[in-house]
Amino acid sequence: MKATHKSAGSWRRSFGTAGTYAALGAISLVMMVPFLWMISTSFKEPQEVFKYPPQLIPTTFRFQNYADVFDLIPFEWFYFNSVYIAALVVGGTVLFASLAGYAFARIPFTGRNAVFLVLLSAMMIPHEVTAIPMFLFMREIGWIDTHLPLILLPIFGAGGVFGIFVMRQFFITVPKELEEAAMIDGCSRLRIYAQIMLPIAKPGLATLTIFTFVTNWNEFFDPLIFINTRSLMTLPLGLSLFTDEVGTAWHHLMSATVMATVPLLVIFFLAQRQFIQGVAMTGLKE
């Protein structure tokens, strides 16, 4: 009788697991359809884009669409601008947020929690509310139509505050005994941060890197406000050039979008293990 109950329970668990994977697979397929359609459209002839009934696989693969992108707009400049701005923003945010996050998590000082709450309140202010004052300020100091606002504002703005929160929550989970042992050996705070905390915090750093890179790579609003010269545009702003009064060149737009998506996929696949671990560990302990 016990064997029968055990077998029945095993079958139920197997059936439940299979059902879970089937549901997740169906949801994943639905999520993949827009991405597959984007790739399909990037290879289509203009007249095939809105062909009815819809056709996922193009009749003829038109690879020329990708070459046309570089002829129609200075796509390589947009790509370069986005890459180097994203790299500087990620590097600055990770450095600034990890230092501040370590201080808020491990260094006791008067008003620490109050200052942290004030920082978090900055995340609650909609970006659109501060856009006009920030534009006027940038115009006064002569930074309009430069990349400086696109680099410094994300590092020291809401993006940086989010990074501080993520790193603080991660550093809190690190056992205090490690830090105390290092202090007994004569390590300074800066050495503890650099040689002990940062290596342990790799999952948290990977999580912050991916979030920051994706947010900055897809940013459209700030470049639209601060950039006027075409050669200084980033990819999201440059992609809008395919839309004009006549209509949208969807086959070219999708080709450019596919190429713009590649760095996001590469970054995620390279750091997905640390990313998942970091998301799971962040916020485990207050």
Tab-separated table of N, CA and C in Angstrom, residues 1 28 44 47 59 72 79 107 114 121 124 141 143 175 220 247 259-260 276:
chain	number	residue	atom	x	y	z
A	1	MET	N	0.835	-1.211	0.000
A	1	MET	CA	0.000	0.000	0.000
A	1	MET	C	0.870	1.263	0.000
A	28	SER	N	6.882	31.420	-22.993
A	28	SER	CA	8.117	31.817	-23.670
A	28	SER	C	7.908	31.966	-25.164
A	44	LYS	N	12.743	41.109	-45.156
A	44	LYS	CA	11.670	41.129	-46.147
A	44	LYS	C	11.825	42.269	-47.148
A	47	GLN	N	7.268	45.364	-49.880
A	47	GLN	CA	5.889	44.991	-50.148
A	47	GLN	C	5.435	43.771	-49.363
A	59	THR	N	9.685	35.278	-48.469
A	59	THR	CA	9.805	34.547	-49.735
A	59	THR	C	11.237	34.586	-50.240
A	72	LEU	N	21.676	54.863	-45.370
A	72	LEU	CA	20.593	55.817	-45.131
A	72	LEU	C	20.899	56.753	-43.960
A	79	TYR	N	25.977	53.793	-33.237
A	79	TYR	CA	26.403	52.601	-32.505
A	79	TYR	C	27.585	52.935	-31.586
A	107	ILE	N	29.269	50.813	7.253
A	107	ILE	CA	29.926	51.875	8.025
A	107	ILE	C	28.875	52.646	8.819
A	114	ALA	N	18.442	57.796	7.713
A	114	ALA	CA	17.698	58.956	7.219
A	114	ALA	C	18.228	59.397	5.858
A	121	SER	N	13.942	58.362	-1.818
A	121	SER	CA	12.809	59.215	-2.212
A	121	SER	C	13.051	59.861	-3.567
A	124	MET	N	11.377	58.202	-6.448
A	124	MET	CA	9.927	58.335	-6.566
A	124	MET	C	9.519	59.551	-7.392
A	141	ILE	N	25.266	75.888	-18.161
A	141	ILE	CA	26.683	75.523	-18.050
A	141	ILE	C	27.269	75.081	-19.391
A	143	TRP	N	26.320	72.564	-21.586
A	143	TRP	CA	26.429	71.132	-21.858
A	143	TRP	C	25.378	70.623	-22.834
A	175	PRO	N	28.396	37.936	5.542
A	175	PRO	CA	28.628	37.771	6.990
A	175	PRO	C	29.606	38.806	7.536
A	220	PHE	N	15.806	56.951	-24.536
A	220	PHE	CA	15.405	57.793	-25.666
A	220	PHE	C	15.124	59.231	-25.231
A	247	GLY	N	5.956	58.012	-44.016
A	247	GLY	CA	5.685	56.729	-43.378
A	247	GLY	C	6.945	56.166	-42.757
A	259	MET	N	20.257	44.764	-35.202
A	259	MET	CA	21.670	45.044	-34.898
A	259	MET	C	21.821	45.766	-33.570
A	260	ALA	N	20.843	46.600	-33.216
A	260	ALA	CA	20.911	47.302	-31.940
A	260	ALA	C	20.633	46.384	-30.760
A	276	ILE	N	21.078	35.985	-12.312
A	276	ILE	CA	20.027	35.230	-11.619
A	276	ILE	C	20.365	35.076	-10.143
